[in-house]
Amino acid sequence: MTTAVRPLIAGNWKMNGLAASLSEAKALAQALAEQPAATDVALCPPATLIAQMAWQLKGSVVAIGGQDCHDKQSGAFTGDIAAQMLADAGASLVILGHSERRAYHGETDAQVAAKVEAALRAGLKPIICVGETLAEREAGRTLVVIESQVKGSLPAPLQGAPFAVAYEPCWAIGTGLTPTLAQIEEVHVAIRRLISAQLGESGAVAPILYGGSVKPDNAGEILKVSEVGGALVGGASLKAADFLGIIRAL
Ligand code: PEP
């Protein structure tokens, strides 16, 4: 990782968490106030908790993010959330193009790119996810798939804007499986080359997060891999103690 890259460890709560879960977020913020982290830290709770979490963590180092947004600013899109609404609720980041959105909601690279532009217009920092399926990896297509997702999902307005990319092999998410460190490095180095060529300086300094079954006991070795600039963490971000174990591994 180049020194200019400021790492980010972000927790993706997915469709987990009720008001009672805010105690975990508060415990995390408290622990980071007592002992600061060597990384930026964010939590992306379900949309229902963003405003409450933002209020309760006001003044803390923990940034709040959404998990998706619509590409339009407003309109007849029942159930959707505009980027500006996330910002209005207290979010400063948003995860876009997560493999669960791509798989279960059929999101294409072009739709992800449109959402990224919407996020930027709303002043949100996008965390743009890419990753291959197991079939794609087994067919030796990982780098081809990643290149196509990076080219299609990261639009030109990212030049000059802060953003992060998350490399999340679909087969490693929530499975307990992780790629080898060499496989992680190969993809991260490829992503750095691609985004630097595509987006110049912004691409050279954007943190590239690894995501997929990161836990306190494997975080240390993963976070040391070249061009790994943090992590996107699902299951292990739900409990403050586990998430802190990952944050402290950096
Ligand atoms: C994720 O949701 O982005 C993720 C990486 O999940 P997990 O850490 O549970 O594999």
Coordinates of C-alpha atoms and ligand atoms in Angstrom, one line a residue:
M1 CA 0.0 0.0 0.0
T2 CA 1.4 3.5 -0.9
T3 CA 1.7 5.8 2.0
A4 CA -0.7 8.3 0.5
V5 CA -3.5 5.7 0.8
R6 CA -5.5 6.3 3.9
P7 CA -6.9 2.9 4.9
L8 CA -10.6 2.3 5.6
I9 CA -12.3 -0.5 7.5
A10 CA -16.0 -0.5 6.9
G11 CA -18.7 -2.7 8.4
N12 CA -21.6 -3.8 6.3
W13 CA -24.5 -4.8 8.6
K14 CA -26.6 -5.9 5.6
M15 CA -30.2 -6.6 6.6
N16 CA -29.3 -7.1 10.3
G17 CA -29.9 -4.8 13.2
L18 CA -32.7 -3.3 15.2
A19 CA -32.6 -0.2 17.5
A20 CA -31.1 -2.4 20.3
S21 CA -28.1 -3.1 18.1
L22 CA -27.1 0.6 18.3
S23 CA -25.4 -0.4 21.6
E24 CA -22.7 -2.2 19.5
A25 CA -22.1 0.9 17.5
K26 CA -21.8 3.0 20.6
A27 CA -19.4 0.5 22.2
L28 CA -17.2 0.7 19.1
A29 CA -17.2 4.5 19.1
Q30 CA -16.3 4.5 22.8
A31 CA -13.4 2.1 22.3
L32 CA -12.1 4.1 19.4
A33 CA -12.3 7.3 21.5
E34 CA -10.3 5.7 24.2
Q35 CA -7.7 4.2 21.8
P36 CA -7.7 5.7 18.4
A37 CA -7.5 3.5 15.3
A38 CA -4.8 3.6 12.7
T39 CA -7.5 3.6 10.0
D40 CA -10.7 5.3 9.0
V41 CA -13.6 3.4 10.3
A42 CA -17.2 3.2 9.1
L43 CA -20.4 1.3 9.8
C44 CA -23.1 0.8 7.2
P45 CA -26.3 -0.2 9.0
P46 CA -29.6 -0.9 7.4
A47 CA -31.3 2.4 6.2
T48 CA -33.7 2.3 9.2
L49 CA -30.8 2.8 11.6
I50 CA -28.8 5.5 9.8
A51 CA -30.3 8.6 11.3
Q52 CA -30.3 7.1 14.9
M53 CA -26.8 5.9 14.6
A54 CA -25.6 9.2 13.1
W55 CA -27.2 11.0 16.0
Q56 CA -25.8 8.7 18.7
L57 CA -22.3 8.6 17.1
K58 CA -22.1 12.4 16.5
G59 CA -18.6 13.6 17.1
S60 CA -17.1 10.1 17.0
V61 CA -14.6 8.9 14.5
V62 CA -17.0 6.3 13.1
A63 CA -18.4 7.4 9.8
I64 CA -21.9 6.2 8.8
G65 CA -22.7 4.7 5.4
G66 CA -25.7 3.4 3.4
Q67 CA -25.7 0.1 1.6
D68 CA -27.2 1.2 -1.7
C69 CA -28.9 4.2 -3.2
H70 CA -31.0 5.0 -6.3
D71 CA -29.5 6.9 -9.1
K72 CA -32.3 9.4 -9.3
Q73 CA -32.7 12.3 -6.8
S74 CA -36.4 11.7 -6.2
G75 CA -39.5 10.3 -7.8
A76 CA -41.9 7.3 -8.0
F77 CA -39.5 4.6 -7.0
T78 CA -41.3 2.8 -4.1
G79 CA -38.9 1.4 -1.6
D80 CA -35.8 3.0 -2.9
I81 CA -33.6 5.6 -1.2
A82 CA -31.9 8.5 -2.9
A83 CA -28.3 9.3 -2.2
Q84 CA -29.3 12.8 -0.9
M85 CA -31.7 11.1 1.6
L86 CA -28.8 9.0 2.9
A87 CA -26.7 12.2 3.3
D88 CA -29.7 13.9 4.9
A89 CA -30.0 11.1 7.4
G90 CA -26.3 11.5 8.4
A91 CA -24.4 9.2 6.1
S92 CA -21.1 10.2 4.5
L93 CA -20.5 7.0 2.5
V94 CA -22.4 4.5 0.6
I95 CA -21.6 0.9 -0.5
L96 CA -22.5 0.4 -4.2
G97 CA -22.5 -2.6 -6.5
H98 CA -22.3 -5.1 -3.6
S99 CA -22.4 -8.6 -5.1
E100 CA -25.7 -9.2 -3.2
R101 CA -27.2 -6.2 -5.1
R102 CA -25.7 -7.5 -8.3
A103 CA -27.0 -11.1 -7.7
Y104 CA -30.4 -10.5 -6.1
H105 CA -31.4 -7.3 -7.8
G106 CA -29.7 -7.8 -11.1
E107 CA -27.6 -4.6 -10.9
T108 CA -25.4 -4.1 -13.9
D109 CA -22.1 -2.2 -14.1
A110 CA -23.9 0.7 -15.9
Q111 CA -26.5 0.9 -13.1
V112 CA -23.7 0.9 -10.5
A113 CA -21.9 3.6 -12.3
A114 CA -25.1 5.8 -12.4
K115 CA -25.5 5.2 -8.6
V116 CA -21.8 6.3 -8.1
E117 CA -22.5 9.5 -9.9
A118 CA -25.6 10.1 -7.8
A119 CA -23.6 9.4 -4.6
L120 CA -21.0 12.0 -5.7
R121 CA -23.7 14.6 -6.4
A122 CA -25.0 14.1 -2.9
G123 CA -21.5 14.4 -1.4
L124 CA -21.2 10.8 -0.4
K125 CA -18.0 8.8 -0.7
P126 CA -18.8 5.6 -2.7
I127 CA -17.3 2.2 -1.8
I128 CA -17.6 0.4 -5.1
C129 CA -17.6 -3.4 -5.0
V130 CA -16.3 -5.8 -7.6
G131 CA -15.6 -9.5 -7.4
E132 CA -15.7 -12.7 -9.3
T133 CA -18.0 -15.7 -8.8
L134 CA -16.5 -19.2 -8.0
A135 CA -17.3 -20.3 -11.6
E136 CA -15.4 -17.3 -13.0
R137 CA -12.4 -18.0 -10.8
E138 CA -12.4 -21.7 -11.7
A139 CA -12.6 -20.8 -15.3
G140 CA -9.5 -18.6 -14.9
R141 CA -11.5 -15.5 -15.7
T142 CA -11.0 -13.5 -12.5
L143 CA -8.9 -10.7 -13.9
V144 CA -11.0 -10.3 -17.0
V145 CA -14.2 -10.1 -14.9
I146 CA -12.6 -7.6 -12.5
E147 CA -11.3 -5.4 -15.4
S148 CA -14.7 -5.3 -16.9
Q149 CA -16.4 -4.5 -13.6
V150 CA -13.9 -1.7 -12.8
K151 CA -14.2 -0.2 -16.3
G152 CA -18.0 -0.4 -16.2
S153 CA -18.7 0.6 -12.6
L154 CA -16.3 3.4 -12.0
P155 CA -17.4 6.5 -14.0
A156 CA -15.2 9.4 -15.0
P157 CA -16.6 11.9 -12.4
L158 CA -14.6 9.9 -9.8
Q159 CA -11.6 11.7 -11.0
G160 CA -10.9 14.2 -8.3
A161 CA -13.3 12.6 -5.8
P162 CA -12.6 10.5 -2.8
F163 CA -13.8 6.9 -3.2
A164 CA -12.9 3.3 -2.3
V165 CA -13.0 0.1 -4.2
A166 CA -13.8 -3.2 -2.4
Y167 CA -12.6 -6.4 -3.9
E168 CA -15.0 -9.1 -2.7
P169 CA -14.8 -12.5 -4.3
C170 CA -18.5 -13.6 -4.3
W171 CA -17.5 -17.1 -3.1
A172 CA -15.7 -15.7 0.0
I173 CA -18.7 -13.6 1.3
G174 CA -20.2 -15.1 4.4
T175 CA -18.7 -18.5 3.6
G176 CA -15.7 -18.6 5.9
L177 CA -13.6 -19.2 2.7
T178 CA -10.9 -16.7 1.7
P179 CA -8.5 -16.5 -1.3
T180 CA -4.8 -17.1 -0.6
L181 CA -2.8 -14.0 0.2
A182 CA -1.2 -14.3 -3.3
Q183 CA -4.6 -14.4 -5.0
I184 CA -5.7 -11.3 -3.0
E185 CA -2.5 -9.5 -3.9
E186 CA -2.8 -10.4 -7.6
V187 CA -6.3 -8.8 -7.8
H188 CA -5.5 -5.8 -5.7
V189 CA -2.4 -5.0 -7.7
A190 CA -4.5 -5.3 -10.9
I191 CA -7.2 -3.0 -9.5
R192 CA -4.6 -0.4 -8.6
R193 CA -3.2 -0.5 -12.1
L194 CA -6.7 -0.2 -13.6
I195 CA -8.0 2.6 -11.5
S196 CA -4.8 4.6 -11.7
A197 CA -4.9 4.4 -15.5
Q198 CA -8.6 5.2 -15.6
L199 CA -8.9 7.9 -12.9
G200 CA -5.4 9.3 -12.4
E201 CA -4.4 10.6 -9.0
S202 CA -7.8 9.7 -7.4
G203 CA -7.3 6.2 -8.5
A204 CA -3.7 6.2 -7.2
V205 CA -4.8 7.1 -3.7
A206 CA -8.2 5.4 -3.3
P207 CA -8.1 2.6 -0.7
I208 CA -8.7 -0.9 -2.2
L209 CA -10.5 -2.8 0.5
Y210 CA -10.6 -6.6 0.7
G211 CA -13.9 -8.1 1.6
G212 CA -15.0 -11.7 2.2
S213 CA -14.9 -13.6 5.5
V214 CA -12.5 -11.2 7.2
K215 CA -12.3 -12.0 10.9
P216 CA -10.1 -10.9 13.8
D217 CA -7.9 -14.0 13.3
N218 CA -7.2 -13.5 9.6
A219 CA -7.3 -9.7 9.4
G220 CA -3.7 -9.1 10.3
E221 CA -2.2 -11.2 7.4
I222 CA -4.8 -9.9 4.9
L223 CA -4.3 -6.2 5.8
K224 CA -0.5 -6.6 5.2
V225 CA -0.9 -7.7 1.6
S226 CA 0.4 -5.2 -0.9
E227 CA -2.4 -2.8 -2.1
V228 CA -4.9 -4.0 0.5
G229 CA -6.0 -0.6 2.0
G230 CA -8.5 -1.9 4.5
A231 CA -11.5 -4.2 4.6
L232 CA -15.2 -4.4 4.0
V233 CA -16.5 -6.6 6.7
G234 CA -19.9 -8.3 6.9
G235 CA -20.7 -10.7 9.7
A236 CA -17.8 -9.8 11.9
S237 CA -18.8 -6.1 12.0
L238 CA -22.0 -6.8 13.9
K239 CA -20.4 -7.1 17.3
A240 CA -18.1 -4.3 18.5
A241 CA -15.6 -6.7 20.0
D242 CA -15.1 -8.6 16.7
F243 CA -15.0 -5.5 14.6
L244 CA -12.5 -3.9 16.9
G245 CA -10.3 -7.0 16.7
I246 CA -10.1 -6.4 12.9
I247 CA -9.6 -2.7 13.3
R248 CA -6.8 -3.3 15.8
A249 CA -5.1 -5.7 13.4
L250 CA -4.0 -2.8 11.2
Ligands
PEP1 C1 -19.8 -8.3 2.9 O1 -20.9 -8.3 3.2 O2 -19.4 -7.4 2.1 C2 -18.9 -9.3 3.4 C3 -17.6 -9.3 3.1 O3 -19.4 -10.2 4.3 P1 -18.6 -11.2 5.2 O4 -17.5 -10.5 5.9 O5 -19.6 -11.7 6.2 O6 -18.0 -12.3 4.3

